Amino acid sequence: MSPLWANKTHLWLRAALSTSEVEGLRAVGGVEGAAGRRLTVDNATSAAIKPVTQAITPHFRDFKPVRMVSFSKTNDANWQVPWHQDRVILVRDRMNVSGFTNWSNKVGQWHCQPPSDVLEDMLFVRVFLDSCDAQSGGMEFAVGSHANGIVPASEAATNADRFPTSIETAEAGDILVLPMLTLHRSVPAKAPNGRHVLRLDFARSALPEPMLWSDFK
């Protein structure tokens, strides 16, 4: 387990963003009805996510955003995802580097699974653009499950059962920071009135040459 999380399992940053900062993120996120829309960086996106980085920096220094995905649950997009870990990263180009596997190109962006030590030194950050709870389909996570490292997909549910779980309860402007390898799932909303969340992955270490993180700033 990475020493980064030796004494904690997750961190809530309540009311971390102002109303205007939330609206700025909503504008670049394009989140309406999206069940997992991967976002590319531009000047507007870089400016909008800067307050998120500033909120995280006092707790996790030297981390920078390297991937961004928007999620929305509505009456028309009330989706679910079983227990799993997110083990892919977004990089600038495909490179033949040992330990980096499962390459895929999604909407023109190269993704791959890196070695476990890369994932263990990353943050999985949830930025809430609306209020969120169990009724609106808040994400459930297995508290401390990152301690088991990489878990085969077929064993994710069994492993999650070994840990206490928590369902997100948040207001717009809250931020949840988790270890990258935390097991989590999403169940359909019981009252899908609109639940919009941005996911940002943060990293602090350079990738082995010649690989580079994506062009987030």
PDB file of C-alpha atoms in Angstrom:
ATOM      1  CA  MET A   1       0.000   0.000   0.000  1.00  0.00           C
ATOM      2  CA  SER A   2       1.300   3.468  -0.851  1.00  0.00           C
ATOM      3  CA  PRO A   3       2.442   5.524   2.163  1.00  0.00           C
ATOM      4  CA  LEU A   4       0.365   8.332   0.674  1.00  0.00           C
ATOM      5  CA  TRP A   5      -2.701   6.728   2.292  1.00  0.00           C
ATOM      6  CA  ALA A   6      -1.038   4.987   5.246  1.00  0.00           C
ATOM      7  CA  ASN A   7      -3.175   6.775   7.851  1.00  0.00           C
ATOM      8  CA  LYS A   8      -6.385   7.534   5.964  1.00  0.00           C
ATOM      9  CA  THR A   9      -8.842   6.004   3.538  1.00  0.00           C
ATOM     10  CA  HIS A  10     -10.471   9.051   1.922  1.00  0.00           C
ATOM     11  CA  LEU A  11     -10.891  12.790   2.390  1.00  0.00           C
ATOM     12  CA  TRP A  12     -13.969  14.986   2.129  1.00  0.00           C
ATOM     13  CA  LEU A  13     -13.442  18.665   1.300  1.00  0.00           C
ATOM     14  CA  ARG A  14     -16.792  20.240   2.096  1.00  0.00           C
ATOM     15  CA  ALA A  15     -17.880  23.470   0.380  1.00  0.00           C
ATOM     16  CA  ALA A  16     -14.521  23.541  -1.388  1.00  0.00           C
ATOM     17  CA  LEU A  17     -15.865  25.327  -4.470  1.00  0.00           C
ATOM     18  CA  SER A  18     -17.971  28.461  -4.816  1.00  0.00           C
ATOM     19  CA  THR A  19     -21.209  28.586  -6.777  1.00  0.00           C
ATOM     20  CA  SER A  20     -19.457  30.359  -9.659  1.00  0.00           C
ATOM     21  CA  GLU A  21     -16.676  27.759  -9.691  1.00  0.00           C
ATOM     22  CA  VAL A  22     -19.256  24.966  -9.828  1.00  0.00           C
ATOM     23  CA  GLU A  23     -20.997  26.677 -12.735  1.00  0.00           C
ATOM     24  CA  GLY A  24     -17.669  27.038 -14.526  1.00  0.00           C
ATOM     25  CA  LEU A  25     -17.115  23.303 -14.229  1.00  0.00           C
ATOM     26  CA  ARG A  26     -20.650  22.583 -15.374  1.00  0.00           C
ATOM     27  CA  ALA A  27     -20.041  24.689 -18.487  1.00  0.00           C
ATOM     28  CA  VAL A  28     -16.939  22.750 -19.559  1.00  0.00           C
ATOM     29  CA  GLY A  29     -18.208  19.372 -18.384  1.00  0.00           C
ATOM     30  CA  GLY A  30     -21.111  19.017 -20.774  1.00  0.00           C
ATOM     31  CA  VAL A  31     -22.598  16.649 -18.228  1.00  0.00           C
ATOM     32  CA  GLU A  32     -26.297  16.594 -19.089  1.00  0.00           C
ATOM     33  CA  GLY A  33     -27.324  12.979 -19.640  1.00  0.00           C
ATOM     34  CA  ALA A  34     -23.758  11.666 -19.881  1.00  0.00           C
ATOM     35  CA  ALA A  35     -22.996   8.282 -18.336  1.00  0.00           C
ATOM     36  CA  GLY A  36     -19.239   8.689 -18.628  1.00  0.00           C
ATOM     37  CA  ARG A  37     -18.057  11.324 -21.086  1.00  0.00           C
ATOM     38  CA  ARG A  38     -14.280  11.689 -21.425  1.00  0.00           C
ATOM     39  CA  LEU A  39     -13.228  15.299 -21.645  1.00  0.00           C
ATOM     40  CA  THR A  40     -10.282  16.840 -23.468  1.00  0.00           C
ATOM     41  CA  VAL A  41      -8.334  19.816 -22.193  1.00  0.00           C
ATOM     42  CA  ASP A  42      -8.467  23.349 -23.576  1.00  0.00           C
ATOM     43  CA  ASN A  43      -7.911  26.770 -22.028  1.00  0.00           C
ATOM     44  CA  ALA A  44     -11.446  26.961 -20.647  1.00  0.00           C
ATOM     45  CA  THR A  45     -11.170  23.514 -19.073  1.00  0.00           C
ATOM     46  CA  SER A  46      -7.785  24.313 -17.546  1.00  0.00           C
ATOM     47  CA  ALA A  47      -9.170  27.487 -15.982  1.00  0.00           C
ATOM     48  CA  ALA A  48     -12.291  25.734 -14.680  1.00  0.00           C
ATOM     49  CA  ILE A  49     -10.435  22.898 -12.942  1.00  0.00           C
ATOM     50  CA  LYS A  50      -7.798  25.161 -11.361  1.00  0.00           C
ATOM     51  CA  PRO A  51      -9.908  25.713  -8.179  1.00  0.00           C
ATOM     52  CA  VAL A  52     -10.106  21.927  -7.731  1.00  0.00           C
ATOM     53  CA  THR A  53      -6.324  21.632  -7.845  1.00  0.00           C
ATOM     54  CA  GLN A  54      -6.030  24.541  -5.408  1.00  0.00           C
ATOM     55  CA  ALA A  55      -8.422  22.844  -2.970  1.00  0.00           C
ATOM     56  CA  ILE A  56      -6.468  19.590  -3.067  1.00  0.00           C
ATOM     57  CA  THR A  57      -2.931  20.994  -2.933  1.00  0.00           C
ATOM     58  CA  PRO A  58      -2.818  21.741   0.838  1.00  0.00           C
ATOM     59  CA  HIS A  59      -3.537  18.054   1.490  1.00  0.00           C
ATOM     60  CA  PHE A  60      -1.737  16.420  -1.460  1.00  0.00           C
ATOM     61  CA  ARG A  61       1.156  18.502  -2.740  1.00  0.00           C
ATOM     62  CA  ASP A  62       2.653  18.294  -6.226  1.00  0.00           C
ATOM     63  CA  PHE A  63      -0.327  16.496  -7.783  1.00  0.00           C
ATOM     64  CA  LYS A  64      -1.698  17.586 -11.149  1.00  0.00           C
ATOM     65  CA  PRO A  65      -4.851  16.565 -13.066  1.00  0.00           C
ATOM     66  CA  VAL A  66      -4.256  13.964 -15.770  1.00  0.00           C
ATOM     67  CA  ARG A  67      -7.756  12.790 -16.751  1.00  0.00           C
ATOM     68  CA  MET A  68     -11.309  14.122 -16.544  1.00  0.00           C
ATOM     69  CA  VAL A  69     -14.638  12.326 -17.027  1.00  0.00           C
ATOM     70  CA  SER A  70     -18.177  13.653 -16.536  1.00  0.00           C
ATOM     71  CA  PHE A  71     -21.079  11.614 -15.166  1.00  0.00           C
ATOM     72  CA  SER A  72     -24.773  12.402 -15.037  1.00  0.00           C
ATOM     73  CA  LYS A  73     -27.793  10.462 -13.820  1.00  0.00           C
ATOM     74  CA  THR A  74     -31.184  11.574 -15.056  1.00  0.00           C
ATOM     75  CA  ASN A  75     -34.545   9.986 -15.817  1.00  0.00           C
ATOM     76  CA  ASP A  76     -33.229   9.143 -19.280  1.00  0.00           C
ATOM     77  CA  ALA A  77     -29.771   7.989 -18.146  1.00  0.00           C
ATOM     78  CA  ASN A  78     -30.240   6.113 -14.878  1.00  0.00           C
ATOM     79  CA  TRP A  79     -27.328   3.694 -15.243  1.00  0.00           C
ATOM     80  CA  GLN A  80     -25.486   1.316 -12.937  1.00  0.00           C
ATOM     81  CA  VAL A  81     -21.939  -0.080 -12.697  1.00  0.00           C
ATOM     82  CA  PRO A  82     -20.908  -3.113 -10.564  1.00  0.00           C
ATOM     83  CA  TRP A  83     -18.017  -3.182  -8.095  1.00  0.00           C
ATOM     84  CA  HIS A  84     -14.752  -2.379  -9.854  1.00  0.00           C
ATOM     85  CA  GLN A  85     -11.485  -0.460  -9.801  1.00  0.00           C
ATOM     86  CA  ASP A  86     -10.523   2.133 -12.398  1.00  0.00           C
ATOM     87  CA  ARG A  87      -7.072   1.078 -13.533  1.00  0.00           C
ATOM     88  CA  VAL A  88      -6.579   3.028 -16.748  1.00  0.00           C
ATOM     89  CA  ILE A  89      -4.666   6.226 -17.333  1.00  0.00           C
ATOM     90  CA  LEU A  90      -4.746   8.752 -20.155  1.00  0.00           C
ATOM     91  CA  VAL A  91      -1.437   9.363 -21.926  1.00  0.00           C
ATOM     92  CA  ARG A  92      -0.309  11.546 -24.810  1.00  0.00           C
ATOM     93  CA  ASP A  93       0.691   8.761 -27.212  1.00  0.00           C
ATOM     94  CA  ARG A  94       0.983   5.003 -27.350  1.00  0.00           C
ATOM     95  CA  MET A  95       4.498   3.832 -26.473  1.00  0.00           C
ATOM     96  CA  ASN A  96       6.096   0.413 -26.164  1.00  0.00           C
ATOM     97  CA  VAL A  97       7.074   0.546 -22.476  1.00  0.00           C
ATOM     98  CA  SER A  98       7.278  -2.528 -20.258  1.00  0.00           C
ATOM     99  CA  GLY A  99       4.438  -2.892 -17.762  1.00  0.00           C
ATOM    100  CA  PHE A 100       1.944  -0.692 -19.634  1.00  0.00           C
ATOM    101  CA  THR A 101      -0.795  -2.911 -21.079  1.00  0.00           C
ATOM    102  CA  ASN A 102      -4.412  -3.056 -22.296  1.00  0.00           C
ATOM    103  CA  TRP A 103      -4.045  -0.189 -24.737  1.00  0.00           C
ATOM    104  CA  SER A 104      -7.180   1.389 -26.194  1.00  0.00           C
ATOM    105  CA  ASN A 105      -8.029   4.535 -28.120  1.00  0.00           C
ATOM    106  CA  LYS A 106     -11.218   6.204 -26.917  1.00  0.00           C
ATOM    107  CA  VAL A 107     -12.478   9.314 -28.729  1.00  0.00           C
ATOM    108  CA  GLY A 108      -8.972   9.891 -30.050  1.00  0.00           C
ATOM    109  CA  GLN A 109      -7.293   9.534 -26.646  1.00  0.00           C
ATOM    110  CA  TRP A 110      -4.817   6.801 -25.720  1.00  0.00           C
ATOM    111  CA  HIS A 111      -5.546   4.872 -22.526  1.00  0.00           C
ATOM    112  CA  CYS A 112      -3.640   2.014 -20.914  1.00  0.00           C
ATOM    113  CA  GLN A 113      -3.214   0.154 -17.646  1.00  0.00           C
ATOM    114  CA  PRO A 114       0.054   1.092 -15.924  1.00  0.00           C
ATOM    115  CA  PRO A 115       2.016  -0.880 -13.304  1.00  0.00           C
ATOM    116  CA  SER A 116       0.496  -0.895  -9.818  1.00  0.00           C
ATOM    117  CA  ASP A 117       3.053   1.544  -8.398  1.00  0.00           C
ATOM    118  CA  VAL A 118       1.771   4.237 -10.776  1.00  0.00           C
ATOM    119  CA  LEU A 119      -1.839   3.690  -9.699  1.00  0.00           C
ATOM    120  CA  GLU A 120      -0.915   3.633  -6.013  1.00  0.00           C
ATOM    121  CA  ASP A 121       0.523   7.133  -6.352  1.00  0.00           C
ATOM    122  CA  MET A 122      -2.622   8.623  -7.888  1.00  0.00           C
ATOM    123  CA  LEU A 123      -5.780  10.297  -6.582  1.00  0.00           C
ATOM    124  CA  PHE A 124      -9.356   9.546  -7.641  1.00  0.00           C
ATOM    125  CA  VAL A 125     -11.250  12.828  -7.160  1.00  0.00           C
ATOM    126  CA  ARG A 126     -15.017  13.369  -7.326  1.00  0.00           C
ATOM    127  CA  VAL A 127     -16.270  16.935  -7.793  1.00  0.00           C
ATOM    128  CA  PHE A 128     -19.977  17.426  -7.078  1.00  0.00           C
ATOM    129  CA  LEU A 129     -21.954  19.800  -9.283  1.00  0.00           C
ATOM    130  CA  ASP A 130     -25.288  18.921  -7.627  1.00  0.00           C
ATOM    131  CA  SER A 131     -26.404  17.539  -4.294  1.00  0.00           C
ATOM    132  CA  CYS A 132     -25.961  13.780  -4.119  1.00  0.00           C
ATOM    133  CA  ASP A 133     -27.110  10.946  -1.851  1.00  0.00           C
ATOM    134  CA  ALA A 134     -28.373   7.370  -2.025  1.00  0.00           C
ATOM    135  CA  GLN A 135     -31.712   8.493  -3.483  1.00  0.00           C
ATOM    136  CA  SER A 136     -30.010  10.221  -6.407  1.00  0.00           C
ATOM    137  CA  GLY A 137     -27.669   7.307  -7.114  1.00  0.00           C
ATOM    138  CA  GLY A 138     -24.571   8.389  -5.217  1.00  0.00           C
ATOM    139  CA  MET A 139     -21.485   6.249  -5.728  1.00  0.00           C
ATOM    140  CA  GLU A 140     -20.819   3.585  -3.088  1.00  0.00           C
ATOM    141  CA  PHE A 141     -17.203   2.862  -2.182  1.00  0.00           C
ATOM    142  CA  ALA A 142     -15.519   0.198  -0.079  1.00  0.00           C
ATOM    143  CA  VAL A 143     -13.639   2.175   2.565  1.00  0.00           C
ATOM    144  CA  GLY A 144      -9.969   1.198   2.689  1.00  0.00           C
ATOM    145  CA  SER A 145     -10.214  -1.354  -0.116  1.00  0.00           C
ATOM    146  CA  HIS A 146      -7.225   0.211  -1.896  1.00  0.00           C
ATOM    147  CA  ALA A 147      -5.076  -1.659   0.642  1.00  0.00           C
ATOM    148  CA  ASN A 148      -5.573  -4.865  -1.372  1.00  0.00           C
ATOM    149  CA  GLY A 149      -3.882  -3.397  -4.443  1.00  0.00           C
ATOM    150  CA  ILE A 150      -5.045  -4.488  -7.879  1.00  0.00           C
ATOM    151  CA  VAL A 151      -8.004  -6.873  -7.621  1.00  0.00           C
ATOM    152  CA  PRO A 152      -9.141  -9.087 -10.539  1.00  0.00           C
ATOM    153  CA  ALA A 153     -12.489  -7.930 -11.891  1.00  0.00           C
ATOM    154  CA  SER A 154     -14.022 -11.323 -11.086  1.00  0.00           C
ATOM    155  CA  GLU A 155     -13.138 -10.837  -7.401  1.00  0.00           C
ATOM    156  CA  ALA A 156     -14.157  -7.198  -7.020  1.00  0.00           C
ATOM    157  CA  ALA A 157     -17.517  -7.816  -5.320  1.00  0.00           C
ATOM    158  CA  THR A 158     -16.061 -10.416  -2.949  1.00  0.00           C
ATOM    159  CA  ASN A 159     -13.270  -8.057  -1.962  1.00  0.00           C
ATOM    160  CA  ALA A 160     -15.652  -5.135  -1.474  1.00  0.00           C
ATOM    161  CA  ASP A 161     -17.690  -7.235   0.975  1.00  0.00           C
ATOM    162  CA  ARG A 162     -14.663  -7.374   3.287  1.00  0.00           C
ATOM    163  CA  PHE A 163     -14.718  -3.635   3.919  1.00  0.00           C
ATOM    164  CA  PRO A 164     -17.200  -1.146   5.341  1.00  0.00           C
ATOM    165  CA  THR A 165     -18.945   0.803   2.612  1.00  0.00           C
ATOM    166  CA  SER A 166     -20.065   4.395   2.272  1.00  0.00           C
ATOM    167  CA  ILE A 167     -22.473   6.085  -0.134  1.00  0.00           C
ATOM    168  CA  GLU A 168     -21.698   9.614  -1.209  1.00  0.00           C
ATOM    169  CA  THR A 169     -23.714  12.306   0.528  1.00  0.00           C
ATOM    170  CA  ALA A 170     -22.656  15.669  -0.809  1.00  0.00           C
ATOM    171  CA  GLU A 171     -23.702  19.169  -1.783  1.00  0.00           C
ATOM    172  CA  ALA A 172     -22.688  21.065  -4.899  1.00  0.00           C
ATOM    173  CA  GLY A 173     -19.137  22.305  -4.417  1.00  0.00           C
ATOM    174  CA  ASP A 174     -18.016  19.385  -2.247  1.00  0.00           C
ATOM    175  CA  ILE A 175     -14.987  17.306  -3.267  1.00  0.00           C
ATOM    176  CA  LEU A 176     -14.213  13.680  -2.365  1.00  0.00           C
ATOM    177  CA  VAL A 177     -10.627  12.433  -2.666  1.00  0.00           C
ATOM    178  CA  LEU A 178      -9.961   8.681  -2.754  1.00  0.00           C
ATOM    179  CA  PRO A 179      -7.015   6.377  -3.428  1.00  0.00           C
ATOM    180  CA  MET A 180      -7.050   5.441  -7.102  1.00  0.00           C
ATOM    181  CA  LEU A 181      -7.507   1.700  -6.408  1.00  0.00           C
ATOM    182  CA  THR A 182     -10.583   2.090  -4.190  1.00  0.00           C
ATOM    183  CA  LEU A 183     -13.319  -0.385  -5.130  1.00  0.00           C
ATOM    184  CA  HIS A 184     -16.567   1.380  -5.994  1.00  0.00           C
ATOM    185  CA  ARG A 185     -19.897   0.880  -7.714  1.00  0.00           C
ATOM    186  CA  SER A 186     -22.898   2.887  -8.854  1.00  0.00           C
ATOM    187  CA  VAL A 187     -26.519   1.785  -8.508  1.00  0.00           C
ATOM    188  CA  PRO A 188     -29.538   3.353 -10.248  1.00  0.00           C
ATOM    189  CA  ALA A 189     -31.026   6.424  -8.624  1.00  0.00           C
ATOM    190  CA  LYS A 190     -34.306   5.939  -6.781  1.00  0.00           C
ATOM    191  CA  ALA A 191     -35.205   9.553  -7.532  1.00  0.00           C
ATOM    192  CA  PRO A 192     -33.201  10.534 -10.652  1.00  0.00           C
ATOM    193  CA  ASN A 193     -33.691  14.299 -10.548  1.00  0.00           C
ATOM    194  CA  GLY A 194     -30.241  15.033 -11.958  1.00  0.00           C
ATOM    195  CA  ARG A 195     -26.932  14.127 -10.323  1.00  0.00           C
ATOM    196  CA  HIS A 196     -23.890  15.571 -12.016  1.00  0.00           C
ATOM    197  CA  VAL A 197     -20.338  14.711 -10.975  1.00  0.00           C
ATOM    198  CA  LEU A 198     -16.930  15.296 -12.504  1.00  0.00           C
ATOM    199  CA  ARG A 199     -14.197  12.768 -11.930  1.00  0.00           C
ATOM    200  CA  LEU A 200     -10.606  13.991 -12.037  1.00  0.00           C
ATOM    201  CA  ASP A 201      -7.589  11.716 -11.734  1.00  0.00           C
ATOM    202  CA  PHE A 202      -4.467  13.324 -10.261  1.00  0.00           C
ATOM    203  CA  ALA A 203      -0.845  12.166 -10.406  1.00  0.00           C
ATOM    204  CA  ARG A 204       2.439  13.584  -9.129  1.00  0.00           C
ATOM    205  CA  SER A 205       5.112  11.360 -10.661  1.00  0.00           C
ATOM    206  CA  ALA A 206       6.403  11.471 -14.217  1.00  0.00           C
ATOM    207  CA  LEU A 207       5.841   8.402 -16.360  1.00  0.00           C
ATOM    208  CA  PRO A 208       8.883   6.431 -17.562  1.00  0.00           C
ATOM    209  CA  GLU A 209      10.402   7.904 -20.709  1.00  0.00           C
ATOM    210  CA  PRO A 210       9.320   8.371 -23.408  1.00  0.00           C
ATOM    211  CA  MET A 211       5.745   8.230 -22.067  1.00  0.00           C
ATOM    212  CA  LEU A 212       3.968  11.429 -21.078  1.00  0.00           C
ATOM    213  CA  TRP A 213       0.748  12.199 -19.266  1.00  0.00           C
ATOM    214  CA  SER A 214      -2.005  13.826 -21.293  1.00  0.00           C
ATOM    215  CA  ASP A 215      -1.958  17.564 -21.877  1.00  0.00           C
ATOM    216  CA  PHE A 216      -3.834  18.658 -18.772  1.00  0.00           C
ATOM    217  CA  LYS A 217      -2.330  21.726 -17.069  1.00  0.00           C
TER     218      LYS A 217
END
